[in-house]
PDB file of C-alpha atoms in Angstrom:
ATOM      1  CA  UNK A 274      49.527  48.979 -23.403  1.00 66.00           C
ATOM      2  CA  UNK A 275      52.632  49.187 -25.228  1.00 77.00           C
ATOM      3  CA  UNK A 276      54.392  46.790 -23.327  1.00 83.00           C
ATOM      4  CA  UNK A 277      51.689  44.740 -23.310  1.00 82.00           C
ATOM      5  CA  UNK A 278      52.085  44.844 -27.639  1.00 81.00           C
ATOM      6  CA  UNK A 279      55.893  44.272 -27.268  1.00 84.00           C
ATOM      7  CA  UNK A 280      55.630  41.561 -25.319  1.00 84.00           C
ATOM      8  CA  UNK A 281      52.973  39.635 -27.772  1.00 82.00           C
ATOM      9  CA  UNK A 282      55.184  40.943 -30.843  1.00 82.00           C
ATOM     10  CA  UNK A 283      58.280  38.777 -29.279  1.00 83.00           C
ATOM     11  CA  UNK A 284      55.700  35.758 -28.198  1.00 82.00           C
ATOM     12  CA  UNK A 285      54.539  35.629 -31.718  1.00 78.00           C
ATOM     13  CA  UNK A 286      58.056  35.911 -33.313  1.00 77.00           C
ATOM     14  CA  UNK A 287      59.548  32.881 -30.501  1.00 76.00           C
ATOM     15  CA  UNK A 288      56.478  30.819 -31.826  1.00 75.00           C
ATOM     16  CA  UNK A 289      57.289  31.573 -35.566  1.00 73.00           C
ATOM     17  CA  UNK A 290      60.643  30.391 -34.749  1.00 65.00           C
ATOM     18  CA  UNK A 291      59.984  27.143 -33.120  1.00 66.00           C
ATOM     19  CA  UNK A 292      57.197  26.464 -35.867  1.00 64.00           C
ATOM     20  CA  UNK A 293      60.363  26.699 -38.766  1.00 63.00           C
ATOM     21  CA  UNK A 294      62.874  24.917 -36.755  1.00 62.00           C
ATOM     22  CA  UNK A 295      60.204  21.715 -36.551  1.00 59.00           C
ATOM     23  CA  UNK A 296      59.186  22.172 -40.204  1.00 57.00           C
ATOM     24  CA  UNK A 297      63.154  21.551 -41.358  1.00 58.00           C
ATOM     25  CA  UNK A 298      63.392  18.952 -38.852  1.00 59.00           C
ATOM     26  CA  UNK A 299      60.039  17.561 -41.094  1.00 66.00           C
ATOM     27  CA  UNK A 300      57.749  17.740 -38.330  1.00 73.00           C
ATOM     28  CA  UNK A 301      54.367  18.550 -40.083  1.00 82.00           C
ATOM     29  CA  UNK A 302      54.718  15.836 -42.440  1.00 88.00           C
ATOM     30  CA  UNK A 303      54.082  11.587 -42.367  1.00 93.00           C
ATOM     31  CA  UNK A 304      56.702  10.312 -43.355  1.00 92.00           C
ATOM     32  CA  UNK A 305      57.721   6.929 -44.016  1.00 93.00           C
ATOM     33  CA  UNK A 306      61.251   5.747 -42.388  1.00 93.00           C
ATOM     34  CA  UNK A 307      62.415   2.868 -43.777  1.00 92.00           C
ATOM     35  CA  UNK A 308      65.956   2.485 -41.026  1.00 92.00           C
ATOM     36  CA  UNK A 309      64.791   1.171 -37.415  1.00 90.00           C
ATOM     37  CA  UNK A 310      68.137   3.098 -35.899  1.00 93.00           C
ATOM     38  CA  UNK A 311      66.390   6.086 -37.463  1.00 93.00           C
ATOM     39  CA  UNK A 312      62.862   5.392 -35.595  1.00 92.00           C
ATOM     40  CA  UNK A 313      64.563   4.850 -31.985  1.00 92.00           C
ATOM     41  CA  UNK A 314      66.623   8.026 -33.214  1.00 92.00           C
ATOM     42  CA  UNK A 315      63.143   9.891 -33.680  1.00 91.00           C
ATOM     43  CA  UNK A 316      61.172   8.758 -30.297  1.00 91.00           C
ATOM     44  CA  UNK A 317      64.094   9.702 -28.344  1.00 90.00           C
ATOM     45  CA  UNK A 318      64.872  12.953 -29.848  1.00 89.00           C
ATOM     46  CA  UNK A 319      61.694  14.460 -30.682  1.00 88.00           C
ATOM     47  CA  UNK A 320      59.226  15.449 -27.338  1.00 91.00           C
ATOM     48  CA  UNK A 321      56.022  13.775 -28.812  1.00 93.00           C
ATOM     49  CA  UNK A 322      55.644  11.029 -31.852  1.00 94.00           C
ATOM     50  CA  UNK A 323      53.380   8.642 -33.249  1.00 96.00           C
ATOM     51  CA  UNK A 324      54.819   5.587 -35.026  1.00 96.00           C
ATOM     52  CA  UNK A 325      52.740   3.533 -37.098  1.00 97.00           C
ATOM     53  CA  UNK A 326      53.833  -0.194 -37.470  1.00 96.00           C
ATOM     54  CA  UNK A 327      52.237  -0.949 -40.616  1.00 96.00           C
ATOM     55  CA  UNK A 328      51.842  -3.846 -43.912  1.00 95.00           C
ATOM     56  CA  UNK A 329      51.640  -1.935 -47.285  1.00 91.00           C
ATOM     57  CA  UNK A 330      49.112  -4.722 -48.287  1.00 93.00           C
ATOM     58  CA  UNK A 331      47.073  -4.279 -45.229  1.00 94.00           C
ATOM     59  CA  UNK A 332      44.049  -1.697 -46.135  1.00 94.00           C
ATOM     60  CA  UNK A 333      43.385  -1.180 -42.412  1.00 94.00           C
ATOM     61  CA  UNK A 334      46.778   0.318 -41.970  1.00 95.00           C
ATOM     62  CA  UNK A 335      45.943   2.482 -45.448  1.00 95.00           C
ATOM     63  CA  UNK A 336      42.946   4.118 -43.442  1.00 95.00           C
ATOM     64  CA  UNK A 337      44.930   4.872 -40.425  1.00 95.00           C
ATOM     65  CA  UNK A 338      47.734   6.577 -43.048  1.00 95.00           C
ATOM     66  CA  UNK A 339      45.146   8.944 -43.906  1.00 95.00           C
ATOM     67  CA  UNK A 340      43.782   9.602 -40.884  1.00 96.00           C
ATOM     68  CA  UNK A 341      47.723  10.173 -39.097  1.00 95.00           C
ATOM     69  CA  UNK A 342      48.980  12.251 -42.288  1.00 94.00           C
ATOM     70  CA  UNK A 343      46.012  14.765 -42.073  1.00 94.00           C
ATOM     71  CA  UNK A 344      46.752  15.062 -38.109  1.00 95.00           C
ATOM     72  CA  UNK A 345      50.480  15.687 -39.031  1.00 92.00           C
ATOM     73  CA  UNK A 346      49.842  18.649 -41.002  1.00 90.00           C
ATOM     74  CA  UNK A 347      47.819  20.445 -38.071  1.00 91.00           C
ATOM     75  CA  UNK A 348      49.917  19.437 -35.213  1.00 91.00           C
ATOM     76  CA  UNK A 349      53.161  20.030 -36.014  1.00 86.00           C
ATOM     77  CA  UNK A 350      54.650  19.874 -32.543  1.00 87.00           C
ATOM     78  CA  UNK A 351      54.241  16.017 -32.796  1.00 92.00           C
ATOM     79  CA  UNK A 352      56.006  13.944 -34.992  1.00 92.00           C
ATOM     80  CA  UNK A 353      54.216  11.507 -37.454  1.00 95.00           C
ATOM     81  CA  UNK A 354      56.406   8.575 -39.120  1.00 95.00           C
ATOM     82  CA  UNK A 355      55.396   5.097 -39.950  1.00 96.00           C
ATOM     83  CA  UNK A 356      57.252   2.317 -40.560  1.00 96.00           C
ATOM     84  CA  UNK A 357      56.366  -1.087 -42.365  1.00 96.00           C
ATOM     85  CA  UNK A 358      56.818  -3.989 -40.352  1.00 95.00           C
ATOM     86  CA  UNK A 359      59.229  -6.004 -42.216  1.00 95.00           C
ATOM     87  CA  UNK A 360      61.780  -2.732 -41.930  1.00 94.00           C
ATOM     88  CA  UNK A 361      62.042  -3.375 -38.724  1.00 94.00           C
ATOM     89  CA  UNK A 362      62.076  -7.024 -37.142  1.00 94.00           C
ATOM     90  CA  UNK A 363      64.319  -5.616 -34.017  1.00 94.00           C
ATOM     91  CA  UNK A 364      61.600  -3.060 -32.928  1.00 93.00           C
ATOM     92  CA  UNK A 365      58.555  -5.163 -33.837  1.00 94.00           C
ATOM     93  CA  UNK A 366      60.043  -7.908 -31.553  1.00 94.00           C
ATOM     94  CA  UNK A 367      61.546  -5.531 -28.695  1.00 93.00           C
ATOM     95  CA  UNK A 368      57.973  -3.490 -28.716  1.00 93.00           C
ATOM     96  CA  UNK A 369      55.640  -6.747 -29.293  1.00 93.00           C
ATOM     97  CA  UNK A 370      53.981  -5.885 -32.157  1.00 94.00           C
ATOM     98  CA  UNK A 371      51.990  -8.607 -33.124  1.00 93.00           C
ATOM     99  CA  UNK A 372      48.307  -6.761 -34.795  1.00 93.00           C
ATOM    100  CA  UNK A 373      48.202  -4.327 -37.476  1.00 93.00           C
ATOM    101  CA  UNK A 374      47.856  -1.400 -37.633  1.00 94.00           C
ATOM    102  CA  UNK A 375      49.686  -1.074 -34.786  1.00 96.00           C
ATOM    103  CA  UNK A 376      50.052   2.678 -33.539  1.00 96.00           C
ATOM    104  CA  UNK A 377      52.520   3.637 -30.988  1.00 96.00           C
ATOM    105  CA  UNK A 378      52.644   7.225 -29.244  1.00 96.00           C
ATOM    106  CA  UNK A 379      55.841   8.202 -27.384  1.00 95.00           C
ATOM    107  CA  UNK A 380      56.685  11.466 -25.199  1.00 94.00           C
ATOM    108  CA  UNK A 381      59.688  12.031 -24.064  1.00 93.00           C
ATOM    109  CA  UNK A 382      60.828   8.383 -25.493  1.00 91.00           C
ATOM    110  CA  UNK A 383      58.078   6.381 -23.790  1.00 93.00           C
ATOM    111  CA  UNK A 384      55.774   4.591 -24.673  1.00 94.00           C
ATOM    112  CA  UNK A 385      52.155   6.154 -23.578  1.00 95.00           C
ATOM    113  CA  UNK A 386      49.657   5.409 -25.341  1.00 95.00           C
ATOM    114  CA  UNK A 387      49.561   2.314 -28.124  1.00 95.00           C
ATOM    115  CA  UNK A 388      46.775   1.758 -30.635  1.00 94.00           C
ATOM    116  CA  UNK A 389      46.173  -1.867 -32.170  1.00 93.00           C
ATOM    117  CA  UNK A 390      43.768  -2.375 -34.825  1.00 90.00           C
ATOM    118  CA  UNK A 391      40.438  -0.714 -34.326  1.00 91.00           C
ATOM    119  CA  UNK A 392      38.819  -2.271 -31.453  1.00 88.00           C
ATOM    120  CA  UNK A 393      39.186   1.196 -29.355  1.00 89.00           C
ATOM    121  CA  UNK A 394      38.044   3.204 -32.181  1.00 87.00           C
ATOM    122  CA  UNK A 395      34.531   1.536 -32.512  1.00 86.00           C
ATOM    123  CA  UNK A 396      35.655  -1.619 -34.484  1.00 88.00           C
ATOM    124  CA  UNK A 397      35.215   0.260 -37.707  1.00 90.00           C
ATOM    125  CA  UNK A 398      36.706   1.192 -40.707  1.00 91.00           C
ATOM    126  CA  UNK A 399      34.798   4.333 -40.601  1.00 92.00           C
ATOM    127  CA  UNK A 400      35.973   6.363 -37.815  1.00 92.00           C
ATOM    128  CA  UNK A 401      36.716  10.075 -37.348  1.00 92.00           C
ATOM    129  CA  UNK A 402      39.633  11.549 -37.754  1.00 93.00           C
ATOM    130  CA  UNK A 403      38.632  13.784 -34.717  1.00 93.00           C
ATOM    131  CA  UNK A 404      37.554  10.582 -32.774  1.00 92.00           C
ATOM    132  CA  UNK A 405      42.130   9.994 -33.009  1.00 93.00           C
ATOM    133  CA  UNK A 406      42.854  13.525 -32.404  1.00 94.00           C
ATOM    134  CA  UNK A 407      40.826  13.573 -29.017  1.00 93.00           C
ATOM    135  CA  UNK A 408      42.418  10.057 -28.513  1.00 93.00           C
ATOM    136  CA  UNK A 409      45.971  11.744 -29.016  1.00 94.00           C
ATOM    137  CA  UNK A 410      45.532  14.755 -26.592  1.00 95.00           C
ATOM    138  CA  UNK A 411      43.951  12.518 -23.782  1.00 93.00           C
ATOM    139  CA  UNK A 412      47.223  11.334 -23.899  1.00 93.00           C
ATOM    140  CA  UNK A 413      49.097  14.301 -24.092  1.00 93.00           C
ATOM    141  CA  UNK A 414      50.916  13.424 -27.123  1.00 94.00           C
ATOM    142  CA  UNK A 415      49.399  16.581 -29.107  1.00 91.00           C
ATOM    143  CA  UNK A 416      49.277  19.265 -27.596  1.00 84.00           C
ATOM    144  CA  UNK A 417      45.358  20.373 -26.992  1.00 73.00           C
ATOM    145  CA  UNK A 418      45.532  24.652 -28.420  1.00 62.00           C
ATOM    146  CA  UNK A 419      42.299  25.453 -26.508  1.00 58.00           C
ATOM    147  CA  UNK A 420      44.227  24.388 -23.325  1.00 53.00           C
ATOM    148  CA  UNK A 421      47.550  26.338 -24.542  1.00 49.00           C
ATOM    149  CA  UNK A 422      45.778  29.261 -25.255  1.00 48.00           C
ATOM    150  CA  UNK A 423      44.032  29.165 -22.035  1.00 48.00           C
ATOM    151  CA  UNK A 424      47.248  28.869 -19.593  1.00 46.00           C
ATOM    152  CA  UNK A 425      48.191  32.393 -21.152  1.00 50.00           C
ATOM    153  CA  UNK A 426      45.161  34.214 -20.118  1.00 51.00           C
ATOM    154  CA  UNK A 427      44.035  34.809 -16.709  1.00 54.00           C
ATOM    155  CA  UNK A 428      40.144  34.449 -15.819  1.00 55.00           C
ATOM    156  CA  UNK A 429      39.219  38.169 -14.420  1.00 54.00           C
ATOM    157  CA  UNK A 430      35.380  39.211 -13.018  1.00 54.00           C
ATOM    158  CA  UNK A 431      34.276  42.340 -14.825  1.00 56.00           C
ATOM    159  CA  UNK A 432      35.333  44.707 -12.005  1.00 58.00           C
ATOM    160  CA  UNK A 433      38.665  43.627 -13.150  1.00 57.00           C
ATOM    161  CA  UNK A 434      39.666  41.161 -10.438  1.00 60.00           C
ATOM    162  CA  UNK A 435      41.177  37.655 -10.434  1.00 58.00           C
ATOM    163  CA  UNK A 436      38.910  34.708  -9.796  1.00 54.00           C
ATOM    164  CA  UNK A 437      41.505  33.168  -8.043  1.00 55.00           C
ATOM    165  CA  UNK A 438      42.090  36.389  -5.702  1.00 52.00           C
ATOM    166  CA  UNK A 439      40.101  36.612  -2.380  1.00 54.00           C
ATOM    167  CA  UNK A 440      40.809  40.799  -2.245  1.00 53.00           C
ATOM    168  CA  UNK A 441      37.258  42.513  -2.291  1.00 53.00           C
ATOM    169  CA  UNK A 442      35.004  40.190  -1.470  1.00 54.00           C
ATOM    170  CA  UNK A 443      32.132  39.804   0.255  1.00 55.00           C
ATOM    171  CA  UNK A 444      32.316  36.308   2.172  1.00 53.00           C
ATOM    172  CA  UNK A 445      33.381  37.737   5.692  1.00 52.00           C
ATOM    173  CA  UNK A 446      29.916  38.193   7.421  1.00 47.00           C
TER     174      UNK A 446
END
């Protein structure tokens, strides 16, 4: 039992680690980037981001803000930036952004998943932030804690037994 509490004690304080080494490099926070060099900097450098393409006068891209600064500040393991349009005529050209808001998700610096204007969110102004969350860890670009939590424990029947284990049972007739 012991070990068992030293072991989570040193878990705990790796995670507490990793959490303040993102937080100074700003991860938990949108922020806006106004340097290109400093976006393709980001997507290749950070493991998951979301860049928003976006028009300050455009009040569809002022909905997805809101909706991609209050997922920045409970996922911190992604990166959230956004970047207006006219910052950034290299990137808008080499990526083909042509609609706004235009929404592009990167792991690992590619491109997986890319959002542009509302269509796949119902066509509304009014959709969830949830409904962009689940969206987000379809794609694997934030990281889904029900799924992280589950890797660590193993499944066990309640005479203490793996599921996954074939010792003790009953099947051989």
């Amino acid at each position: 039992m012991s070990n068992f509490r030293e072991q989570r004690i040193e878990e705990f304080k790796e995670e507490v680690a990793k959490r303040k080494l993102m937080m100074e490099s700003e991860h938990g926070i949108y922020k806006d980037i106004t340097d290109e060099k400093e976006v393709m900097d980001i997507t290749t450098k950070s493991k998951h981001c979301v860049i928003h393409f976006y028009h300050s006068d455009f009040r569809r891209c002022m909905i997805v803000d809101k909706h991609l600064e209050e997922l920045a500040k409970k996922h911190i393991k992604t990166k959230f930036v956004k970047i207006k349009v006219e910052n950034a005529p290299f990137l808008v050209e080499k990526l083909q952004v042509k609609i706004l808001p235009c929404v592009i998700s990167f792991t690992d610096g590619l491109a997986v998943d890319r959002l542009i204007g509302f269509e796949e969110l119902g066509n509304t102004d009014n959709f969830s932030t949830t409904m962009l969350e689940l969206r987000y860890k379809t794609v694997g670009v934030i990281e889904d804690d029900k799924k992280a939590d589950k890797r660590n424990l193993k499944k066990k029947s309640i005479f203490g037994r793996d599921y996954g284990s074939d010792e003790g049972t009953d099947d051989e007739y």
